[in-house]
PDB file of C-alpha atoms and ligand atoms in Angstrom:
ATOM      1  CA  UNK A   1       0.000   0.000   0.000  1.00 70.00           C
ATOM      2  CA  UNK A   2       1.311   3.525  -1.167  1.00 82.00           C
ATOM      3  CA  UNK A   3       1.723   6.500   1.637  1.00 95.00           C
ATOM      4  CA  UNK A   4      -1.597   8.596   2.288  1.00 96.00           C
ATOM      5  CA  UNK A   5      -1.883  11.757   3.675  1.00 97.00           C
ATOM      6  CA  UNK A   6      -3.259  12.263   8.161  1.00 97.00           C
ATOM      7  CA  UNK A   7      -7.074  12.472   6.957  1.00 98.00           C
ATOM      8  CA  UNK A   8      -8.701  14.991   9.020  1.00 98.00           C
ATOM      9  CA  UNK A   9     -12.696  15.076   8.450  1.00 98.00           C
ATOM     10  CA  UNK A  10     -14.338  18.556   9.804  1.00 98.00           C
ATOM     11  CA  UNK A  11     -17.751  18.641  10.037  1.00 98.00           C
ATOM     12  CA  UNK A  12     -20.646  20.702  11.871  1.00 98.00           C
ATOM     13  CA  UNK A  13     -24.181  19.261  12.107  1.00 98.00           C
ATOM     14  CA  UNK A  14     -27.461  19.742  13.904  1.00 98.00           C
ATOM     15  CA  UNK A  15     -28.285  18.027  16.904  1.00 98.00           C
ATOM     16  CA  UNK A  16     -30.444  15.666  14.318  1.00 98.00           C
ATOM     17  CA  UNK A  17     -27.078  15.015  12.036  1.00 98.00           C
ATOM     18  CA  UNK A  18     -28.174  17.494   8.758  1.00 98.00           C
ATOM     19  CA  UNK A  19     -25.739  19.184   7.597  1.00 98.00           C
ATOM     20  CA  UNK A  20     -27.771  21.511   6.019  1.00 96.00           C
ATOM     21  CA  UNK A  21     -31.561  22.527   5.554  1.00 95.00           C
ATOM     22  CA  UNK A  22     -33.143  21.782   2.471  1.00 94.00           C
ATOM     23  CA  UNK A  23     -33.864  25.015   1.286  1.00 92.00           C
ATOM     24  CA  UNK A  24     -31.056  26.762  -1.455  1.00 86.00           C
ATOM     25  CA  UNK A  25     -30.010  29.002   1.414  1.00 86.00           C
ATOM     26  CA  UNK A  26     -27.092  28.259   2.871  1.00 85.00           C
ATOM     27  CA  UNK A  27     -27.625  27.106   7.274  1.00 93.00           C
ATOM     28  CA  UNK A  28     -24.897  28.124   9.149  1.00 93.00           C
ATOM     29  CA  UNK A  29     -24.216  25.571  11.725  1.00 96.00           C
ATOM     30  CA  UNK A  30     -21.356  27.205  13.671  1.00 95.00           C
ATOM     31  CA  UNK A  31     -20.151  30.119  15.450  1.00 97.00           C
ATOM     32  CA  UNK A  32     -17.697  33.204  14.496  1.00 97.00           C
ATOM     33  CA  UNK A  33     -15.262  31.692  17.590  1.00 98.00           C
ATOM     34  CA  UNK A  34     -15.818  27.870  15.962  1.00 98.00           C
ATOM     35  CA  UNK A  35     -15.219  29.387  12.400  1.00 97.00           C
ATOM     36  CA  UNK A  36     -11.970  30.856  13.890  1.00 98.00           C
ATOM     37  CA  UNK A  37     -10.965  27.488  15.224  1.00 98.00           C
ATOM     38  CA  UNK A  38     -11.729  26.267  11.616  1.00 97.00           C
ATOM     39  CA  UNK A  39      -9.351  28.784  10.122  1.00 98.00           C
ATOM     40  CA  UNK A  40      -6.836  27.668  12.409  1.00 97.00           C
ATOM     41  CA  UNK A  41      -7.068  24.235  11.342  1.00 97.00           C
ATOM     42  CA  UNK A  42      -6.998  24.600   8.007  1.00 97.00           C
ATOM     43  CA  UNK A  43      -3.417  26.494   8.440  1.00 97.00           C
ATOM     44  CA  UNK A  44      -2.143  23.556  10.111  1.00 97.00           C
ATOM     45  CA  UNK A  45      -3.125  21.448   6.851  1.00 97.00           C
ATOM     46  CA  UNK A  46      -1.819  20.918   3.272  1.00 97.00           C
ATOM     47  CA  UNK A  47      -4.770  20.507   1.629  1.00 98.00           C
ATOM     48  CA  UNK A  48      -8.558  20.638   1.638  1.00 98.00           C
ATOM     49  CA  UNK A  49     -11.396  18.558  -0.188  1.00 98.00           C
ATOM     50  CA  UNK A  50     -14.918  19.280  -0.676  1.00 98.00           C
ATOM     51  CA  UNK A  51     -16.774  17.025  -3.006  1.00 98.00           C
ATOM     52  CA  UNK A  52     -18.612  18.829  -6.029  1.00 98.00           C
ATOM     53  CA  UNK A  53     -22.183  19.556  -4.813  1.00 97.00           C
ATOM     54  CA  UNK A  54     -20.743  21.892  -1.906  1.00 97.00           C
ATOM     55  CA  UNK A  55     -18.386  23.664  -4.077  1.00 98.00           C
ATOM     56  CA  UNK A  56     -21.861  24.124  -6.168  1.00 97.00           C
ATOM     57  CA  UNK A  57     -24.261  24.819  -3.296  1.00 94.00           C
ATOM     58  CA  UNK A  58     -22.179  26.462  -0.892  1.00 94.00           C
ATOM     59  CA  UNK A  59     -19.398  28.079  -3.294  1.00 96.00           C
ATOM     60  CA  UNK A  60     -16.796  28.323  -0.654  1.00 96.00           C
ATOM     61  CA  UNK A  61     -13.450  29.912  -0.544  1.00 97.00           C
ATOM     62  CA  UNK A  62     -11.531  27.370   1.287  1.00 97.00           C
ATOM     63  CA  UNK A  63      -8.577  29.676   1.905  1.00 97.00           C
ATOM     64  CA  UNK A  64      -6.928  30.395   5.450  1.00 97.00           C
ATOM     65  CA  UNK A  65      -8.482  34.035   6.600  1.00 96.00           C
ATOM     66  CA  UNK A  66      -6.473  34.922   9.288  1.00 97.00           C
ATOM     67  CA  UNK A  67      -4.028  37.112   7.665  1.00 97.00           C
ATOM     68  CA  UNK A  68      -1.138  36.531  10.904  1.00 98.00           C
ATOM     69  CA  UNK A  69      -1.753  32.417   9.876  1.00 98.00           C
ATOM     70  CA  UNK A  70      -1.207  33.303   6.653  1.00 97.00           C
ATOM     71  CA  UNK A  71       2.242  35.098   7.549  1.00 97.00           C
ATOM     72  CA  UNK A  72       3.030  31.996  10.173  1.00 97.00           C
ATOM     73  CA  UNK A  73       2.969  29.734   6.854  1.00 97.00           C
ATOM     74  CA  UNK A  74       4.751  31.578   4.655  1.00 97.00           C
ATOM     75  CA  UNK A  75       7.273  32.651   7.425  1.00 97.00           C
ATOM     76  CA  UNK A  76       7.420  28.369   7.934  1.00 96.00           C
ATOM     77  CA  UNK A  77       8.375  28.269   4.231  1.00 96.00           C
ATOM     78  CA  UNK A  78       4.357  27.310   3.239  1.00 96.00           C
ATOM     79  CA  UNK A  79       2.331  28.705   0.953  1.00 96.00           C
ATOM     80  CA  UNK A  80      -0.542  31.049   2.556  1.00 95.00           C
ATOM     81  CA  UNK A  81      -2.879  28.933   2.319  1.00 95.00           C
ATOM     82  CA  UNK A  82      -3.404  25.081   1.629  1.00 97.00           C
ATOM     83  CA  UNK A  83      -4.069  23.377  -1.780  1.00 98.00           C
ATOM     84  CA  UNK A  84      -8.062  22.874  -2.852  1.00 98.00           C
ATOM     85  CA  UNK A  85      -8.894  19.509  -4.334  1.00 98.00           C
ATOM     86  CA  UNK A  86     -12.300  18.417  -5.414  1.00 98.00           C
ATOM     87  CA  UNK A  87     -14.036  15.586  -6.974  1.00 98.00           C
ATOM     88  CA  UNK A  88     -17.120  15.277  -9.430  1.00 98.00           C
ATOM     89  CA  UNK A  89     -18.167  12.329 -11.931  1.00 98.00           C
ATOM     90  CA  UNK A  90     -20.335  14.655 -14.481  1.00 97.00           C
ATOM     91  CA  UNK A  91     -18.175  17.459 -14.265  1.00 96.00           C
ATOM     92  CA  UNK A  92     -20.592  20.223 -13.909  1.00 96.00           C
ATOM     93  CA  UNK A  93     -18.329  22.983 -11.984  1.00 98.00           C
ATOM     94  CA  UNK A  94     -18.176  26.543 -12.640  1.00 98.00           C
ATOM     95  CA  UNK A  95     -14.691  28.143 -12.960  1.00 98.00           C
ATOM     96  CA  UNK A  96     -16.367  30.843 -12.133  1.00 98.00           C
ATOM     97  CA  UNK A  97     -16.671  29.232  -8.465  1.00 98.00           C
ATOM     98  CA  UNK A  98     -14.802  30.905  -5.483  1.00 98.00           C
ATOM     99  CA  UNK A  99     -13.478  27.209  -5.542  1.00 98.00           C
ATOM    100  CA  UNK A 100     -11.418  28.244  -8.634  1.00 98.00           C
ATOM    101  CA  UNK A 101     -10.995  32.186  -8.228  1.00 97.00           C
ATOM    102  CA  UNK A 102      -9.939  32.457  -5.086  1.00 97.00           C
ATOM    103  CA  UNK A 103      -5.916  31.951  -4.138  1.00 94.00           C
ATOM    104  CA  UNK A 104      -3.217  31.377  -6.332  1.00 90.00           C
ATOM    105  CA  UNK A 105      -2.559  27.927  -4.890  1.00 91.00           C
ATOM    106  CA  UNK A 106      -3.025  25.297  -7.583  1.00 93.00           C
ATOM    107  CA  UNK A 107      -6.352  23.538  -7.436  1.00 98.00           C
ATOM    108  CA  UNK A 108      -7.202  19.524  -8.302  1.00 98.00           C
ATOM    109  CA  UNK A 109     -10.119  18.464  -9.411  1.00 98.00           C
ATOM    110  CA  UNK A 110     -10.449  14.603  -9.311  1.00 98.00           C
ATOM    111  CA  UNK A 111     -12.661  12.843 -11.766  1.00 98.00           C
ATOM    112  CA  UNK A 112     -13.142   9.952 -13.869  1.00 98.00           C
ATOM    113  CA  UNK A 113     -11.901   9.208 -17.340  1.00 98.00           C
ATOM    114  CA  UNK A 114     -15.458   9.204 -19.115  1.00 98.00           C
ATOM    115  CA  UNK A 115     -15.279  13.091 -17.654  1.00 97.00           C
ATOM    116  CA  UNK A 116     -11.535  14.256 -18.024  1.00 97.00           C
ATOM    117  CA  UNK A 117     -12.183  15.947 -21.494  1.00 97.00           C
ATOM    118  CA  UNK A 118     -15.089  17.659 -20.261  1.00 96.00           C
ATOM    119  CA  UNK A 119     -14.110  18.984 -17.543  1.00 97.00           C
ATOM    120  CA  UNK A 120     -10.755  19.677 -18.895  1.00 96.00           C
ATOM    121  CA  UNK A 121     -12.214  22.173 -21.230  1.00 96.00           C
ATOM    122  CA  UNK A 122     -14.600  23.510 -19.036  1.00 96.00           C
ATOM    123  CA  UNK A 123     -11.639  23.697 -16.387  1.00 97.00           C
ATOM    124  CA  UNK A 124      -8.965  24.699 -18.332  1.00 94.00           C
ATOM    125  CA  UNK A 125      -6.903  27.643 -16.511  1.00 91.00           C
ATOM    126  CA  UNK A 126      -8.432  27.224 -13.206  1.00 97.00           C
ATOM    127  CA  UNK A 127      -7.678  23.886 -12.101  1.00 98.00           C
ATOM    128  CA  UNK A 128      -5.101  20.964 -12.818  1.00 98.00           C
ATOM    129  CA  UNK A 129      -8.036  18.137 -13.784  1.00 98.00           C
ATOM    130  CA  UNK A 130      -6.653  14.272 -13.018  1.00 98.00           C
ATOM    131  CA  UNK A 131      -7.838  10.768 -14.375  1.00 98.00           C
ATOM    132  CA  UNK A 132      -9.013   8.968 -11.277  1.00 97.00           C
ATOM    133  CA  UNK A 133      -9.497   5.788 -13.734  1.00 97.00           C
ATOM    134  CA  UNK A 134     -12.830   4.226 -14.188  1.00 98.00           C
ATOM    135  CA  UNK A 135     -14.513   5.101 -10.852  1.00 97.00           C
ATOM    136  CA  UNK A 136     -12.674   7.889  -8.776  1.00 98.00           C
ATOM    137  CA  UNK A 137     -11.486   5.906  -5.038  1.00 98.00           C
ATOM    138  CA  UNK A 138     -10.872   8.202  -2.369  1.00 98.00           C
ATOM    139  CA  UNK A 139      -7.835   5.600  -1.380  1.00 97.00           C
ATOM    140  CA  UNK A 140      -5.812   6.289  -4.603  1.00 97.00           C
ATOM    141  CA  UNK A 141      -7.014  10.210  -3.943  1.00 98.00           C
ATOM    142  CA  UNK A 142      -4.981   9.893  -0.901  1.00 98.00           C
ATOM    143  CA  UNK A 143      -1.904   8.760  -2.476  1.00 98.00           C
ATOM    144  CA  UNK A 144      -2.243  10.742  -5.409  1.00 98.00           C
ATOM    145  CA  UNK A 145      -2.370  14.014  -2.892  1.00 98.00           C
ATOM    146  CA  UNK A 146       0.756  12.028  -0.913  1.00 98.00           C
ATOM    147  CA  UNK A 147       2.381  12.252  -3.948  1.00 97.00           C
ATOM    148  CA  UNK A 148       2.190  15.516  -4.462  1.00 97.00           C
ATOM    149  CA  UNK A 149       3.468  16.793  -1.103  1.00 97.00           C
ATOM    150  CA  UNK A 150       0.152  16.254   0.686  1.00 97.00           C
ATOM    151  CA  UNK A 151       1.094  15.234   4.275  1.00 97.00           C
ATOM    152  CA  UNK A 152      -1.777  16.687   6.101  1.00 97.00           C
ATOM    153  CA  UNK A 153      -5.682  16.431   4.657  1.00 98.00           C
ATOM    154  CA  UNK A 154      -8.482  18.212   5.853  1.00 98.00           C
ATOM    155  CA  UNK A 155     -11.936  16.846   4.281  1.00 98.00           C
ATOM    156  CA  UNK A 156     -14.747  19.109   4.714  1.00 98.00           C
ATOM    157  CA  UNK A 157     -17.702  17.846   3.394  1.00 94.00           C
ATOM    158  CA  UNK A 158     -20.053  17.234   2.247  1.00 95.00           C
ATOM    159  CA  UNK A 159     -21.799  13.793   3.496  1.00 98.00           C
ATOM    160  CA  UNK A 160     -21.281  12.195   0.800  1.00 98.00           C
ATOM    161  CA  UNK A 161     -17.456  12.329   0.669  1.00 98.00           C
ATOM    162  CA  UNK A 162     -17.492  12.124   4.675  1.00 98.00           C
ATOM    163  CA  UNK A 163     -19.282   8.662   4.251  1.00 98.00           C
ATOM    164  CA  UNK A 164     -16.373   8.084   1.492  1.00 98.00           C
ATOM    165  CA  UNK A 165     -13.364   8.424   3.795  1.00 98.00           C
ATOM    166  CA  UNK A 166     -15.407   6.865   7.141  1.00 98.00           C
ATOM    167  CA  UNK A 167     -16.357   3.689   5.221  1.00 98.00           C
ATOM    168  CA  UNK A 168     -13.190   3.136   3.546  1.00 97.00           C
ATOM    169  CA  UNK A 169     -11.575   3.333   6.292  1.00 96.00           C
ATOM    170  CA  UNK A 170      -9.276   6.479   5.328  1.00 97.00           C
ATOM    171  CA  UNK A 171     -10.003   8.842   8.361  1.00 97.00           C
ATOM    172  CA  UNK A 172      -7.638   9.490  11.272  1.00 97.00           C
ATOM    173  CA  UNK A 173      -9.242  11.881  12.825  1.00 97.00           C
ATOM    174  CA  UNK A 174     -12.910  13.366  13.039  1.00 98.00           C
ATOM    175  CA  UNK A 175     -13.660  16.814  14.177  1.00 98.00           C
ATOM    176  CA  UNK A 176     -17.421  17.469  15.093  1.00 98.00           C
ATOM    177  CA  UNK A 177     -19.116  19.846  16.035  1.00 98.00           C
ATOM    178  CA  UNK A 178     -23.049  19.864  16.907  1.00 98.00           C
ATOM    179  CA  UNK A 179     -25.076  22.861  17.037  1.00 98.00           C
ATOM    180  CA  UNK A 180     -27.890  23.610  19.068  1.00 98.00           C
ATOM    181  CA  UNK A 181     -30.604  23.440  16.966  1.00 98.00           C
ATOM    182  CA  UNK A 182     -33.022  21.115  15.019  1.00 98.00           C
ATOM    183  CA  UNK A 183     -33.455  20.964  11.227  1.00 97.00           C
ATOM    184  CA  UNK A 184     -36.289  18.354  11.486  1.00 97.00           C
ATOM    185  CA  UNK A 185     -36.423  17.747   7.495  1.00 97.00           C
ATOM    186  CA  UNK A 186     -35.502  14.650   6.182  1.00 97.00           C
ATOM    187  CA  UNK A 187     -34.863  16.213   2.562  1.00 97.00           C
ATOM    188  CA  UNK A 188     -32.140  17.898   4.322  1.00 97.00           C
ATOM    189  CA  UNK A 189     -28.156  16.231   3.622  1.00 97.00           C
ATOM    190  CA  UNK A 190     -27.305  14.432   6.727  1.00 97.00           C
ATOM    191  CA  UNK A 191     -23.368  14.071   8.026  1.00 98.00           C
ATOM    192  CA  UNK A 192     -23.169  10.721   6.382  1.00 98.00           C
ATOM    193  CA  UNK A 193     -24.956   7.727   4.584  1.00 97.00           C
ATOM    194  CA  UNK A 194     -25.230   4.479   4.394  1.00 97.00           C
ATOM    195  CA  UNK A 195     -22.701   2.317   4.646  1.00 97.00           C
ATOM    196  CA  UNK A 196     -20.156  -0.270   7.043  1.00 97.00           C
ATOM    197  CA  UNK A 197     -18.807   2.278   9.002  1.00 97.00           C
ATOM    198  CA  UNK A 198     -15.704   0.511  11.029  1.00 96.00           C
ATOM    199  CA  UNK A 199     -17.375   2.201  14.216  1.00 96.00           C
ATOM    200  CA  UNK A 200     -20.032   0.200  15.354  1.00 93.00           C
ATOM    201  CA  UNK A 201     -21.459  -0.828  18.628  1.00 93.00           C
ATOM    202  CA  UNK A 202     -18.798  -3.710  18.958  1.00 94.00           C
ATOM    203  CA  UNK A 203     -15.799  -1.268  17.398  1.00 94.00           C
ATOM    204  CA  UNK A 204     -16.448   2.434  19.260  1.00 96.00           C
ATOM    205  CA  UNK A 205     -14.863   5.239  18.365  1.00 96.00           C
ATOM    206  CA  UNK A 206     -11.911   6.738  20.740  1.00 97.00           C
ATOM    207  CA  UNK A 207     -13.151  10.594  21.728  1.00 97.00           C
ATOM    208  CA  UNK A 208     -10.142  12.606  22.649  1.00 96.00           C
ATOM    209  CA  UNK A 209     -11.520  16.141  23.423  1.00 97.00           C
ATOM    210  CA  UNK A 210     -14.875  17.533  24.007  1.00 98.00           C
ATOM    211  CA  UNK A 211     -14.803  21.477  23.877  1.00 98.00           C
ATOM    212  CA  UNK A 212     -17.602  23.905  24.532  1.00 98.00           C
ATOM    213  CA  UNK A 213     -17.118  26.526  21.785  1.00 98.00           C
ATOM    214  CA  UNK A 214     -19.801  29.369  22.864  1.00 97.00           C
ATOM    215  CA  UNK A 215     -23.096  27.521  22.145  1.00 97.00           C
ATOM    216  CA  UNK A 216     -21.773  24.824  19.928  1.00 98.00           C
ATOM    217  CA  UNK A 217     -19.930  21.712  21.369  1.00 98.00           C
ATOM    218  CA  UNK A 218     -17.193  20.323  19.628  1.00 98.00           C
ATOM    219  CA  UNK A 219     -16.281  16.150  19.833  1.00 98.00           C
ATOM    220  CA  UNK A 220     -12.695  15.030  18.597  1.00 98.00           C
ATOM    221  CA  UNK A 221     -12.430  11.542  17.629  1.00 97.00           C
ATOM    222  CA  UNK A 222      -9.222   9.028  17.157  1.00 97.00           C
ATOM    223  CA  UNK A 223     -10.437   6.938  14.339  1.00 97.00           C
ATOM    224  CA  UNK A 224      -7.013   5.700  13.757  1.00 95.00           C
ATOM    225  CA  UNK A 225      -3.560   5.123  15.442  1.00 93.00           C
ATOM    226  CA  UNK A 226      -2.204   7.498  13.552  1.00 93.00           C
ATOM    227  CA  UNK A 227      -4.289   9.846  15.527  1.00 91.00           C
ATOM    228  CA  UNK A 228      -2.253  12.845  16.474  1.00 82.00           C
ATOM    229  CA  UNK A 229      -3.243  14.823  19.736  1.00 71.00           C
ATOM    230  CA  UNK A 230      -1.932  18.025  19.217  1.00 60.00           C
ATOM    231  CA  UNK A 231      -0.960  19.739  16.284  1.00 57.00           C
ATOM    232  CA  UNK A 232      -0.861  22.711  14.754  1.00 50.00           C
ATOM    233  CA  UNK A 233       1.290  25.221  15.204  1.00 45.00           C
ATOM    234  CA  UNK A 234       3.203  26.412  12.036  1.00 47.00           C
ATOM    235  CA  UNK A 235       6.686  25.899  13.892  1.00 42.00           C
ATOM    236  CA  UNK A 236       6.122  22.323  14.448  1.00 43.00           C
ATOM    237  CA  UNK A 237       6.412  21.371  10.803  1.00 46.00           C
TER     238      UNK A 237
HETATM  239  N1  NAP B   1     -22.056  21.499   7.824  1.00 59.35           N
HETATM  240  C1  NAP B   1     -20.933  21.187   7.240  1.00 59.35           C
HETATM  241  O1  NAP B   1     -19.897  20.957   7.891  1.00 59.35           O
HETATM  242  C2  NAP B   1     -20.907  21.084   5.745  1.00 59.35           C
HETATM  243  C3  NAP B   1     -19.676  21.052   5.084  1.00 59.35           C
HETATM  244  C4  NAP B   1     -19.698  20.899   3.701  1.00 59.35           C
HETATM  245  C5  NAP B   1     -20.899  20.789   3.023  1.00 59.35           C
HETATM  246  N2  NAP B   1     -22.065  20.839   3.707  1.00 59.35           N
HETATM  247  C6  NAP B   1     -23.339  20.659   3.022  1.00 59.35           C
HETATM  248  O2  NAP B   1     -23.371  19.371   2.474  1.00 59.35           O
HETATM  249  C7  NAP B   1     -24.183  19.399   1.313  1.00 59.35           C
HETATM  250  C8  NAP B   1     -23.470  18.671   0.205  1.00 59.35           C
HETATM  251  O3  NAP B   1     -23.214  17.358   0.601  1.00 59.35           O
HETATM  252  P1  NAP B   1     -23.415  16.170  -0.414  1.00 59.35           P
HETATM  253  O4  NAP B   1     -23.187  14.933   0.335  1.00 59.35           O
HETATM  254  O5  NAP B   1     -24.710  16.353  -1.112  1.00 59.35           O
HETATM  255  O6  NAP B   1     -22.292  16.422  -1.493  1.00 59.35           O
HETATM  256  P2  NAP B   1     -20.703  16.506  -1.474  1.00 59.35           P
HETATM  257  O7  NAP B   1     -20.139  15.397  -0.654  1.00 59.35           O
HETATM  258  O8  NAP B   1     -20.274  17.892  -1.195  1.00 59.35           O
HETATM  259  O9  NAP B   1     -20.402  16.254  -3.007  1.00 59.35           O
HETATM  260  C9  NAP B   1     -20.881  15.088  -3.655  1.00 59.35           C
HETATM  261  C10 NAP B   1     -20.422  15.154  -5.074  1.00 59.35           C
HETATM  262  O10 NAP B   1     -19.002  15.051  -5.127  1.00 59.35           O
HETATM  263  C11 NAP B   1     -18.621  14.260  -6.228  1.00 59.35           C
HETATM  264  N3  NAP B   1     -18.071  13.011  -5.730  1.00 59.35           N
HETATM  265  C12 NAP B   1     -18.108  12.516  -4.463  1.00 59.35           C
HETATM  266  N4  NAP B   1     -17.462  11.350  -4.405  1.00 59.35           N
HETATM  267  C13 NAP B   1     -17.015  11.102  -5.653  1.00 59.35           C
HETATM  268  C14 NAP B   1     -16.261  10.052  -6.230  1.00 59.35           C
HETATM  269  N5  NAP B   1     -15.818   9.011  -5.519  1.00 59.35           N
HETATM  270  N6  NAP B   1     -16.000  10.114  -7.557  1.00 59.35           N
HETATM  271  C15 NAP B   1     -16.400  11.171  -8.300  1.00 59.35           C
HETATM  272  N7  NAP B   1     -17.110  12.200  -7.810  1.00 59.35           N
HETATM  273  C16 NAP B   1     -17.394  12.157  -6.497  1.00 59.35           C
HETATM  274  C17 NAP B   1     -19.878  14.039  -7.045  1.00 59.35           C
HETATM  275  O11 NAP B   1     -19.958  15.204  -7.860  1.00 59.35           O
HETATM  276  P3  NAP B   1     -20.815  15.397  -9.209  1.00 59.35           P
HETATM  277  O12 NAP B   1     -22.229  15.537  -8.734  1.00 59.35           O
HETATM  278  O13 NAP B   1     -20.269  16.656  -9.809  1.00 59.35           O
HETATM  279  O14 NAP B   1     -20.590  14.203 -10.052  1.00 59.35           O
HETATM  280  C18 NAP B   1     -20.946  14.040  -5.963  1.00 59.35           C
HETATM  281  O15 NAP B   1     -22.239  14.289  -6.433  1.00 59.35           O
HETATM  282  C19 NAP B   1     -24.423  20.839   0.968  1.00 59.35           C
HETATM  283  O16 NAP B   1     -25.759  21.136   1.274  1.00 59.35           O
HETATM  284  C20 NAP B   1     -23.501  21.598   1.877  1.00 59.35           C
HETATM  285  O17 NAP B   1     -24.078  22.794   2.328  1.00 59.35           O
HETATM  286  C21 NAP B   1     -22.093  21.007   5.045  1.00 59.35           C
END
């Protein structure tokens, strides 16, 4: 088995697991002090993946706000911010996306070889677009992104690639946070789907850290023994 990147999986959710309503506007599930402590761990990371339908629905920036993280990286010989890698199987993504035109870090879009000439075209510019073979596996993601200097991988969303990495058994580490509310609408994208998750009632989960965050709560979870318990800071690396 090739190298993989630490596979950190971020998520925030309801207390009844959406991770969104089901209406077009977006639900923010956090807090300003939780998306701080989001900004801080994206500095500490290489990378970050979002799978297709948030970069459509939510058309984030994925870039590391803090202006003093962004010195600590490049003082630390980083860029200012970490890579952005996505994955799609139709290809429908809009270089005009904040995805694309945000940061001059180079951006990877992951898809499979029935879609590489599409997207390629409709890409072309924005984002570096790679042959993930027949059917795109988050396992030879991994060691593609290992490969190309990737030591540290955030994953934030949405449920479908969460379910990816939990049920393939490709996450470290889980970060979640619940907020204090109900979405009560089953049309709504929950944190994950189906699936043989290798956390069950015989095989629990290891939680490392519960933190109040202002009203939110969040729960840190060893899903590995690669499991790291601190990290961070920009001098370690
Ligand atoms: N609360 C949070 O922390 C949080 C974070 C992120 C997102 N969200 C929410 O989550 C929702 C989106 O979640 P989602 O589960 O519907 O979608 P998603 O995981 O963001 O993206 C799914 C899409 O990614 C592509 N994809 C995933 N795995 C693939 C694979 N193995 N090969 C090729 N393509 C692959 C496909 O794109 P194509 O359709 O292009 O083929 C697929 O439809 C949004 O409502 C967003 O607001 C919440």
């Amino acid at each position: 088995m090739r190298d993989r990147p630490y596979v950190l999986l971020s998520v925030s959710m309801s207390l009844d697991g959406y991770l969104d309503s089901a209406s077009d506007e977006r639900l923010l599930l956090s807090n300003d002090a939780d998306f701080d402590r989001v900004d801080e761990v994206r500095s500490g990371c290489d990378a970050i993946l979002v799978g297709a339908t948030t970069v459509r629905n939510d058309n984030p920036a994925l870039m590391v706000r803090s202006p003093r993280r962004r010195r600590l990286r490049r003082a630390a010989g980083l860029p200012a911010t970490p890579l952005k890698v996505t994955l799609t199987a139709g290809g429908d993504l809009d270089p005009c996306a904040r995805f694309f035109t945000r940061g001059d870090r180079e951006k990877i879009v992951y898809c499979p070889t029935s879609t590489v000439a599409t997207a390629g075209a409709r890409l072309d510019n924005v984002a570096t677009v790679v042959d993930g073979g027949p059917r795109v596996r988050l396992g030879e993601v991994s060691e593609d992104l290992y490969d190309r200097g990737v030591r540290r991988l955030m994953v934030e969303g949405g449920g479908t690639v969460h379910t990816q990495f939990l049920t393939e058994g490709l996450a470290d580490e889980l970060q979640l946070v619940v907020a204090p509310f109900f979405v009560g609408d089953s049309r709504a994208r929950r944190f994950v789907g189906d699936g043989r998750f290798p956390w069950c009632a015989d095989h629990r989960a290891k939680l490392v850290e519960t933190r109040p965050i202002g009203d939110v709560v969040l729960l840190r979870y060893a899903l590995s023994d690669r499991f790291e318990e601190s990290r961070p800071a920009m001098e370690a690396r």
